[in-house]
mmCIF file of C-alpha atoms and ligand atoms in Angstrom:
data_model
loop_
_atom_site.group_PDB
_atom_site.id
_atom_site.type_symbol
_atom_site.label_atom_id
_atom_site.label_comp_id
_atom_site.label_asym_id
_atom_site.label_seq_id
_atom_site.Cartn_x
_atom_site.Cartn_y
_atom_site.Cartn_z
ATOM 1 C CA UNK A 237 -14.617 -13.200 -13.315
ATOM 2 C CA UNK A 238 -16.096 -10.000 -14.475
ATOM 3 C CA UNK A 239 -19.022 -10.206 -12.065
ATOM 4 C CA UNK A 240 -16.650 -10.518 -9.104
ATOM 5 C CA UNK A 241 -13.942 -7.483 -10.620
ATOM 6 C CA UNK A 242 -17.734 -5.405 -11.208
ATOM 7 C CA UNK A 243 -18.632 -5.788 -7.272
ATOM 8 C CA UNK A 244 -15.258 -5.455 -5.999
ATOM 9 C CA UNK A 245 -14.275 -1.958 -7.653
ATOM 10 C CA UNK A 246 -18.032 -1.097 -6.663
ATOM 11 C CA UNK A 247 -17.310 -1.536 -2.957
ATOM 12 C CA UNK A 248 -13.714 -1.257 -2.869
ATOM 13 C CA UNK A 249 -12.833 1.469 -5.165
ATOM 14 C CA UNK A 250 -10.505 0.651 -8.413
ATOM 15 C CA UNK A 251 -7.395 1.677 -7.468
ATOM 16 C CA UNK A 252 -4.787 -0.903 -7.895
ATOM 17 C CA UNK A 253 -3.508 -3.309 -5.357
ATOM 18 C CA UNK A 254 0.151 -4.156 -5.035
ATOM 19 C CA UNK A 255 0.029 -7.427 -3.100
ATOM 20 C CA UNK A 256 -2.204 -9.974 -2.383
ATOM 21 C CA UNK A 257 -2.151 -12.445 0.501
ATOM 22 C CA UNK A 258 -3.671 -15.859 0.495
ATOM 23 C CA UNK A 259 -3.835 -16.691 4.710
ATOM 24 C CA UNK A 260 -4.108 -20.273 5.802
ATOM 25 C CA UNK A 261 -5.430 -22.224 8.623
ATOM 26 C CA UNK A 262 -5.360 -20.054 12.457
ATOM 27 C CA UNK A 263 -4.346 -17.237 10.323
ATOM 28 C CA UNK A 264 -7.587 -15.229 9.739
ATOM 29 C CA UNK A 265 -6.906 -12.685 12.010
ATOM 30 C CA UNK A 266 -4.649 -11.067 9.743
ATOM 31 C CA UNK A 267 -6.968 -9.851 7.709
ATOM 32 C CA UNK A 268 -8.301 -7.668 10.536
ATOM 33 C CA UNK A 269 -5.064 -5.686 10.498
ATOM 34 C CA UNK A 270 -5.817 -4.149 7.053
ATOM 35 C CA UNK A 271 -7.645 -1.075 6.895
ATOM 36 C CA UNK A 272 -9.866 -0.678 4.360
ATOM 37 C CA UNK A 273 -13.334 -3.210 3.241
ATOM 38 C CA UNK A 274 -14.439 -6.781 3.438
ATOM 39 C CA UNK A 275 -16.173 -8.834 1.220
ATOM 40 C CA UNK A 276 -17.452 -12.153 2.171
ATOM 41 C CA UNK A 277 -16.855 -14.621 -0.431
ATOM 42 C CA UNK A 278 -20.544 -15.900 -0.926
ATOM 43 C CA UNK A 279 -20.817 -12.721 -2.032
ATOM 44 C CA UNK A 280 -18.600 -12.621 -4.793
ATOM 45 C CA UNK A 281 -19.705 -14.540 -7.878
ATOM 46 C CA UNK A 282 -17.494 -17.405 -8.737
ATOM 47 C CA UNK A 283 -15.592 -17.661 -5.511
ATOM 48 C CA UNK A 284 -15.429 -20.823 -3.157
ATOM 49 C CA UNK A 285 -17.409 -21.872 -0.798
ATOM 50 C CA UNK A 286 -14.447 -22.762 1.614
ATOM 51 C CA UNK A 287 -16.070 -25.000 4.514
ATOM 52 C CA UNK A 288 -12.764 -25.593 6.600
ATOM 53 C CA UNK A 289 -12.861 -24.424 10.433
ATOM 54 C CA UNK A 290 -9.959 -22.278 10.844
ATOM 55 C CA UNK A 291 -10.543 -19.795 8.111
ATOM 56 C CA UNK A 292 -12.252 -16.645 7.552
ATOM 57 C CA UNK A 293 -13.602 -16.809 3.828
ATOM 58 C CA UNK A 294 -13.767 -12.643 3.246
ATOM 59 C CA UNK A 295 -11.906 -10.947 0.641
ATOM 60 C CA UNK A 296 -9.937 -7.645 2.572
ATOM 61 C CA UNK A 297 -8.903 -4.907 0.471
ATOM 62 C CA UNK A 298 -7.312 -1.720 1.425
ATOM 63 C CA UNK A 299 -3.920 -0.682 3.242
ATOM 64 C CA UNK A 300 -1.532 -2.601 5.391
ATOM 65 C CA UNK A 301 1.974 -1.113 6.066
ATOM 66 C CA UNK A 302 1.434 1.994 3.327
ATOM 67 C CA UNK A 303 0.850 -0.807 0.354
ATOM 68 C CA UNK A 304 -2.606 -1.535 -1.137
ATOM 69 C CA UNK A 305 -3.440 -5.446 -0.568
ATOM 70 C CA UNK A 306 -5.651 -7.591 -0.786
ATOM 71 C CA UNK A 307 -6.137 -10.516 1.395
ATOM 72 C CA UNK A 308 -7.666 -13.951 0.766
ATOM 73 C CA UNK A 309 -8.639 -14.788 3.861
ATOM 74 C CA UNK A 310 -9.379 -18.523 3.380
ATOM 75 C CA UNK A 311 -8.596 -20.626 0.557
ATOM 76 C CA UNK A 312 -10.431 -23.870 -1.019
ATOM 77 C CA UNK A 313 -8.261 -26.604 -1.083
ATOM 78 C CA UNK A 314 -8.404 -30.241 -3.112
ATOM 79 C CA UNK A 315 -9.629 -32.209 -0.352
ATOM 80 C CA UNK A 316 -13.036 -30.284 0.512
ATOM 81 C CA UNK A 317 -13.863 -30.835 -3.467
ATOM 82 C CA UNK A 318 -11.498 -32.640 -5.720
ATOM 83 C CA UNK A 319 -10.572 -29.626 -7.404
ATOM 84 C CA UNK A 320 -7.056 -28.512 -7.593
ATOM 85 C CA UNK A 321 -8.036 -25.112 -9.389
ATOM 86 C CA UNK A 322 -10.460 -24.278 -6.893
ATOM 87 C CA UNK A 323 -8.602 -20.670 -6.286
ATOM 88 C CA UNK A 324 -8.155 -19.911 -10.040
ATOM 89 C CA UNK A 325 -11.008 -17.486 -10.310
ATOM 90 C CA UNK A 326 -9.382 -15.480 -6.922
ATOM 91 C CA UNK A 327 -6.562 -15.471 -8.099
ATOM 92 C CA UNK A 328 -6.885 -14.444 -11.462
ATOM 93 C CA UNK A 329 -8.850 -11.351 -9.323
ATOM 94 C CA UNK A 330 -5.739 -10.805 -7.857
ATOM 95 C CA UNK A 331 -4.092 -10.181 -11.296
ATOM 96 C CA UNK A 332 -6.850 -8.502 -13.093
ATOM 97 C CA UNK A 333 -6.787 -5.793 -9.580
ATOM 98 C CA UNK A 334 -3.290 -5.123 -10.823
ATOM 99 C CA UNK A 335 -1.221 -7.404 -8.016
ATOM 100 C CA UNK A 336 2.673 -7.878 -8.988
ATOM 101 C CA UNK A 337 2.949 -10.157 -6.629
ATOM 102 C CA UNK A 338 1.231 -12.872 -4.162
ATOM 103 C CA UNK A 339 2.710 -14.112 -0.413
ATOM 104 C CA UNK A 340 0.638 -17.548 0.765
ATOM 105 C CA UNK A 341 0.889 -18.427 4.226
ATOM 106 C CA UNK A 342 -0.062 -22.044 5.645
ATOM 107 C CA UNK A 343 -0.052 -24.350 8.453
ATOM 108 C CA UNK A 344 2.675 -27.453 7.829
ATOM 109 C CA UNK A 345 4.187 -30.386 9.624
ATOM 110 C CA UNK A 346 7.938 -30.080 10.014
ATOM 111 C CA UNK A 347 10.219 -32.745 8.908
ATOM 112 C CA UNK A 348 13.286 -31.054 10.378
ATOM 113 C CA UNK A 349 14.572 -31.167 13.634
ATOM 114 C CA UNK A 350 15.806 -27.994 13.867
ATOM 115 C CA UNK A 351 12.429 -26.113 12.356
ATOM 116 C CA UNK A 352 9.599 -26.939 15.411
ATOM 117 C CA UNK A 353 6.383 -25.935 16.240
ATOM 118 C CA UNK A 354 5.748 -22.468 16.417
ATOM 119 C CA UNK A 355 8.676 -21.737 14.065
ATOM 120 C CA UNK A 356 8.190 -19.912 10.488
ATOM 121 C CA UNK A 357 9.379 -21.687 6.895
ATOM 122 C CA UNK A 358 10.245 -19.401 3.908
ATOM 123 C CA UNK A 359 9.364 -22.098 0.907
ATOM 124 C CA UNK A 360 12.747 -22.188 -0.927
ATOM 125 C CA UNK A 361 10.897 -24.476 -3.580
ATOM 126 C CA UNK A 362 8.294 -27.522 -3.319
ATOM 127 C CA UNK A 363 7.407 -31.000 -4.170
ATOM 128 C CA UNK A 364 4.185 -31.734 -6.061
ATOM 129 C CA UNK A 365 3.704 -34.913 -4.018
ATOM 130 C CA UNK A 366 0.134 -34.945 -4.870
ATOM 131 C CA UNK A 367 1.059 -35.378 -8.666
ATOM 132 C CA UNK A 368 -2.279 -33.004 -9.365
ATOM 133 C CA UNK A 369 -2.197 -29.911 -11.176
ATOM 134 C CA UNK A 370 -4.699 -26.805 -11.349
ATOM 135 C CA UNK A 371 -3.373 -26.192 -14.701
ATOM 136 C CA UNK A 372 -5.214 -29.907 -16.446
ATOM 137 C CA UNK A 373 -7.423 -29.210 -18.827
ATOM 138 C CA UNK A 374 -5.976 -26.067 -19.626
ATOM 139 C CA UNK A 375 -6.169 -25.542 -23.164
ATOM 140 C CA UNK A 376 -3.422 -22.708 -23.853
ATOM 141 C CA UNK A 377 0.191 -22.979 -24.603
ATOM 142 C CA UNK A 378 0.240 -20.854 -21.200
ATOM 143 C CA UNK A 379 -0.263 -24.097 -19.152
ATOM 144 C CA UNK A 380 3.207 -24.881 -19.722
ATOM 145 C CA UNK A 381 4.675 -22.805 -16.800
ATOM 146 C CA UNK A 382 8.138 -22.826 -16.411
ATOM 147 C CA UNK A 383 8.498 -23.397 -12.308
ATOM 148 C CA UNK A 384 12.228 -23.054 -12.268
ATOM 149 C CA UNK A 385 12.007 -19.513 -9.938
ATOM 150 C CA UNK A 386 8.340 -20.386 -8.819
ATOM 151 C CA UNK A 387 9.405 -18.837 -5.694
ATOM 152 C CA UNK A 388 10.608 -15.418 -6.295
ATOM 153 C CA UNK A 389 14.011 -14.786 -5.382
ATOM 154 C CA UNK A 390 13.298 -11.023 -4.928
ATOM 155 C CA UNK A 391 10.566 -11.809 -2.675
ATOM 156 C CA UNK A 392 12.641 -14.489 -0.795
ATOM 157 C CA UNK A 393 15.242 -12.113 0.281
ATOM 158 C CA UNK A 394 12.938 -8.926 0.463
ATOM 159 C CA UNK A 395 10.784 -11.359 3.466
ATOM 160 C CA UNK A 396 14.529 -12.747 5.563
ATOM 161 C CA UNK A 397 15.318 -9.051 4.748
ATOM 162 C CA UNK A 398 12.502 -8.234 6.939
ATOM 163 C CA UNK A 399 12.589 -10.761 9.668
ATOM 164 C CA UNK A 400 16.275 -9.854 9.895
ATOM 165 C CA UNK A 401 15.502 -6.916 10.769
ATOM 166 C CA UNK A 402 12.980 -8.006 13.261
ATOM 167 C CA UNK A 403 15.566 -9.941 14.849
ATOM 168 C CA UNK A 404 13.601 -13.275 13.920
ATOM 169 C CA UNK A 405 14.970 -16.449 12.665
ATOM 170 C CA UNK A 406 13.386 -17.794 8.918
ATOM 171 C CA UNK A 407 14.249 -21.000 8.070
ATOM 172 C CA UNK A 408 14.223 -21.842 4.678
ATOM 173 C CA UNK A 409 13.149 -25.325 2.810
ATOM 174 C CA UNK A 410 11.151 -27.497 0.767
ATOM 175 C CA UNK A 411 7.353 -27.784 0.995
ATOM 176 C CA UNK A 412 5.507 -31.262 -0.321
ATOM 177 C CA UNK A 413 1.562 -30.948 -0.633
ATOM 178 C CA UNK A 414 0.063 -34.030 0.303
ATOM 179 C CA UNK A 415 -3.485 -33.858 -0.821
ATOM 180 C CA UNK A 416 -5.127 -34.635 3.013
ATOM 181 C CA UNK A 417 -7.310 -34.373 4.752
ATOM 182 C CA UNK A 418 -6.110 -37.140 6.267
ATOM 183 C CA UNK A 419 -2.562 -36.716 7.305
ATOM 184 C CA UNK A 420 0.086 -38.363 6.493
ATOM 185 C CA UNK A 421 1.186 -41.726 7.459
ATOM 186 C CA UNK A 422 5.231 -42.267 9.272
ATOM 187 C CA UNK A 423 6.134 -43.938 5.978
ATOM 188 C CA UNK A 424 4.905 -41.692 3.598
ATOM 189 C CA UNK A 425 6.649 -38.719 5.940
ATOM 190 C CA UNK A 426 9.532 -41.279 5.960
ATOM 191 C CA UNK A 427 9.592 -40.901 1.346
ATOM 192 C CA UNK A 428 9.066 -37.220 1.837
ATOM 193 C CA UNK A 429 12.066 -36.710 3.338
ATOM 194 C CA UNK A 430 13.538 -39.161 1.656
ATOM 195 C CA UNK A 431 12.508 -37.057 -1.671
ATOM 196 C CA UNK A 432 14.247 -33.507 -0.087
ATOM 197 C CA UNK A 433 11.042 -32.572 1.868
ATOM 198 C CA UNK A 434 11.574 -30.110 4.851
ATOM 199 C CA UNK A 435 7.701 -29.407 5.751
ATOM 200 C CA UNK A 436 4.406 -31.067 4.232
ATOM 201 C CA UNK A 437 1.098 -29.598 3.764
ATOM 202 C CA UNK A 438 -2.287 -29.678 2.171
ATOM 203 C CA UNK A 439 -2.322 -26.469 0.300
ATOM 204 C CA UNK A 440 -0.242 -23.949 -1.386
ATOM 205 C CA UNK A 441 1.385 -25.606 -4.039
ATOM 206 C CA UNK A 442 -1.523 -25.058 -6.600
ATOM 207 C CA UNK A 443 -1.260 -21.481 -5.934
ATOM 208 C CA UNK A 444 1.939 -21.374 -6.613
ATOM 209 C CA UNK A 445 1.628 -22.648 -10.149
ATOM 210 C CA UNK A 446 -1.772 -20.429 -10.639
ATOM 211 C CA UNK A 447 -0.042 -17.461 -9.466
ATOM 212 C CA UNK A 448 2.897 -18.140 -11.924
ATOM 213 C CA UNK A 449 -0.122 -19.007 -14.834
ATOM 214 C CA UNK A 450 -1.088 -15.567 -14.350
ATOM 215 C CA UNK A 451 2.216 -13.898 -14.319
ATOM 216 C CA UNK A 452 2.453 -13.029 -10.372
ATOM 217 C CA UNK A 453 5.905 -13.051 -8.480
ATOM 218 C CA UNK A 454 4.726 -15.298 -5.950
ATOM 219 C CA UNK A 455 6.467 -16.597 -2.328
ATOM 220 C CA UNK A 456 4.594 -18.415 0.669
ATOM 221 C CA UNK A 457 5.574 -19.012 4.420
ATOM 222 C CA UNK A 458 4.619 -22.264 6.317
ATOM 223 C CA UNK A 459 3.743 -21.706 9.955
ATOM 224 C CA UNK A 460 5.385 -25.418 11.824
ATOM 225 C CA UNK A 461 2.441 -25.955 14.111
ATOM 226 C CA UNK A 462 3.509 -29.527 14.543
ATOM 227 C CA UNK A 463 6.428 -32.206 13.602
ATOM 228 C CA UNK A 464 5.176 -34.600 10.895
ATOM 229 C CA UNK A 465 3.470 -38.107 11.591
ATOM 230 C CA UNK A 466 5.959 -40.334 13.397
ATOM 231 C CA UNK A 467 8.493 -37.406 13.698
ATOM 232 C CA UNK A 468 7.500 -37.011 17.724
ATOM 233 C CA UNK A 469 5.061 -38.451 20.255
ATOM 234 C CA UNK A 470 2.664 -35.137 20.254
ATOM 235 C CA UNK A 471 -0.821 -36.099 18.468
ATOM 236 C CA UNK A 472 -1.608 -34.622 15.040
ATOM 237 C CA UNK A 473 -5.098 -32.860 14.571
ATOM 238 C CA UNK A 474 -6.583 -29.831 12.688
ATOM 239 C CA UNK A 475 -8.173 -28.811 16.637
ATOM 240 C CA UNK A 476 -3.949 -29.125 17.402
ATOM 241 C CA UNK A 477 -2.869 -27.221 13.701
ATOM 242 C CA UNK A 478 -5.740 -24.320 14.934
ATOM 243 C CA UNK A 479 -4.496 -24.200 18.192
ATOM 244 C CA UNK A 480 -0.999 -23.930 17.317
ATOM 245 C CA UNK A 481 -0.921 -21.479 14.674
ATOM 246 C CA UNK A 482 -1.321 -18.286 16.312
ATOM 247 C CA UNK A 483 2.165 -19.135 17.576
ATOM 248 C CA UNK A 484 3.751 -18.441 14.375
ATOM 249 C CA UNK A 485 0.766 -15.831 12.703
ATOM 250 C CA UNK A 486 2.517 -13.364 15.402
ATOM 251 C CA UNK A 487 6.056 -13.625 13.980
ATOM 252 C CA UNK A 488 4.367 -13.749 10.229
ATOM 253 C CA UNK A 489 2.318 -10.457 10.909
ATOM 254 C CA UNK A 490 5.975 -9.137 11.790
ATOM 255 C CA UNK A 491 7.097 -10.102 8.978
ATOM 256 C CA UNK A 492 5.071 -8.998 6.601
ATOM 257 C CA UNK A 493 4.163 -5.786 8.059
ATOM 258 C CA UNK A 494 8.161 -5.169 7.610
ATOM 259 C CA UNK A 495 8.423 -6.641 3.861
ATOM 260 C CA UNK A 496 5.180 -4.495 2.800
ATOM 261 C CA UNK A 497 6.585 -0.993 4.856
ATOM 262 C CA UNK A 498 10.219 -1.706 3.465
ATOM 263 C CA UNK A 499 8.620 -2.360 -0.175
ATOM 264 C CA UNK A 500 8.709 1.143 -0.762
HETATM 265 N N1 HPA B 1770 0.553 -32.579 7.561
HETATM 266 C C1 HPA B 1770 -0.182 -31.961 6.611
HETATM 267 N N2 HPA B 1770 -0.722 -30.779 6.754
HETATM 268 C C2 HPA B 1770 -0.515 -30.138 7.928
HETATM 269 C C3 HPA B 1770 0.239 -30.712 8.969
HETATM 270 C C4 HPA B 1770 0.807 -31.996 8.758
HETATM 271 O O1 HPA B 1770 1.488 -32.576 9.622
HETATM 272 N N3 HPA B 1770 0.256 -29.824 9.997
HETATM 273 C C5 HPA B 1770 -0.474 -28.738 9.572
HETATM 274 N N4 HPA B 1770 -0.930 -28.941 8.324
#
C-alpha cells in the first residue's frame, strides 16, 4: 500500500481527505465534477485492473462542495476475478489518506414496485446473498466486524437530509449482492424478496464490510436502472444498466453535492 500512499501524496499533495466515493456503473462522470488531480489506476501500484465497460478506473482527489474527496471511479468486483477483496488495497488508501467516512454508489434492479427505474435507493442495510466475504483468510481478530450499523445512521439521515432539501424523493431498503455477471433468474429474484430484499446488485456489499474492517462510517446509494428479472417485460442488459444510469447519477450528484456542502 505504501507504494500507492508514496505516489498519491507525490501528485496529490498530503493533505487529508474527508470522504471518499466509490462510483458504480454509468456513474463515471462524477468524478469530473471534482476539482483537483487524477490518477489512473494502472498507475497506482496494487490497484485493480477493473475491465468492466461503464467505468472510469482513475483515482480523483481534490475538492467537491468545499470537502476534500477522493473518488474511486470504478471498482473491481467478484465476477471479473473471483476475488471478493479485490478493493481492499483502495480502500485501505482511503483510510490511510485520513477518510472518516465512504458513500458507494451502484447500479441495481428494483424489487419494489414503488422504487422504478431512474429512481435513487439509500441502502438501509443488505443481504450477503452471495455468502462470500472479503474478510476470508483474514488472520486478525479484526475480521470479526460487527455489521449491526454497517450503514451509518449519521450518514443515512445527513444524505435524505440533503435530498430533502433538494426536494427529491430517497427511498430507503435492503440491497442483496448477487455475485453476477449473469443476472439473476425470476426465481432467485422471487427468494430475494422473499428474504426482505428491496434492490439486488453485483457490488457494494464487500465494501461495505472492508470499509467497516478499516474503521470508515460507510453508506451507499443504488441507482434503479431497471426492475429485477421477471419483475416487468423490459429486457435486462449491462448496454440497458449503462444506458439507464445517467437517469439517476443526476439526482445522486444532487445529492451529494448537498450532503458534502451541508457537512460543514
Ligand atoms: N441485477 C443485478 N445487478 C444489476 C441489475 C440487476 O437487475 N441492474 C443493474 N445492476
Amino acid at each position: 500500500m505504501q507504494a500507492a500512499l508514496d505516489l498519491i501524496r507525490e501528485k496529490a499533495g498530503d493533505a487529508p481527505i474527508a470522504v471518499g466515493l466509490i462510483l458504480g456503473s454509468g456513474l463515471g462522470h462524477l468524478a469530473g465534477a471534482v476539482k483537483g488531480v487524477s490518477i489512473p489506476y494502472v498507475d497506482l501500484p496494487g490497484f485493480p485492473h477493473v475491465g468492466v465497460s461503464g467505468h472510469t478506473p482513475m483515482l480523483v482527489i481534490g475538492d467537491l462542495e468545499g470537502q476534500r474527496v477522493a473518488v474511486l471511479g470504478a471498482r473491481e468486483h467478484y465476477y471479473e476475478n473471483g476475488n471478493p477483496s479485490a478493493m481492499r488495497l483502495p480502500i485501505g488508501v482511503l483510510k490511510a489518506l485520513g477518510a472518516h467516512s465512504l458513500i458507494a454508489t451502484n447500479a441495481a434492479g428494483s424489487m419494489r414496485a414503488d422504487i422504478p427505474a431512474g429512481d435513487l435507493m439509500l441502502l438501509s442495510d443488505h443481504i450477503n446473498f452471495s455468502g462470500l466475504n472479503p474478510l476470508i483468510g483474514e488472520k486478525t481478530d479484526a475480521r470479526f466486524v460487527p455489521m449491526t450499523t454497517a450503514h451509518d445512521p449519521d450518514i443515512r439521515a445527513g444524505l435524505k437530509r440533503a435530498a430533502e432539501d433538494e426536494g427529491m424523493a430517497l427511498a430507503e431498503g435492503i440491497y442483496a449482492w448477487y455475485s453476477g455477471p449473469s443476472f439473476e433468474t425470476p426465481a432467485e429474484i422471487r427468494a430475494i424478496r422473499i428474504l426482505g430484499g428491496d434492490a439486488v446488485g453485483m457490488s457494494t456489499v464487500p465494501e461495505v464490510i472492508l470499509a467497516r474492517f478499516f474503521g470508515l462510517k460507510v453508506a451507499a446509494i443504488s441507482t434503479i436502472t431497471n426492475m429485477a428479472a421477471g419483475m416487468s417485460s423490459e429486457n435486462i442488459s449491462h448496454e440497458h444498466t449503462k444506458a439507464m444510469a445517467p437517469l439517476g447519477a443526476a439526482k445522486l450528484e444532487k445529492i451529494l453535492r448537498r450532503y458534502l456542502r451541508d457537512l460543514g
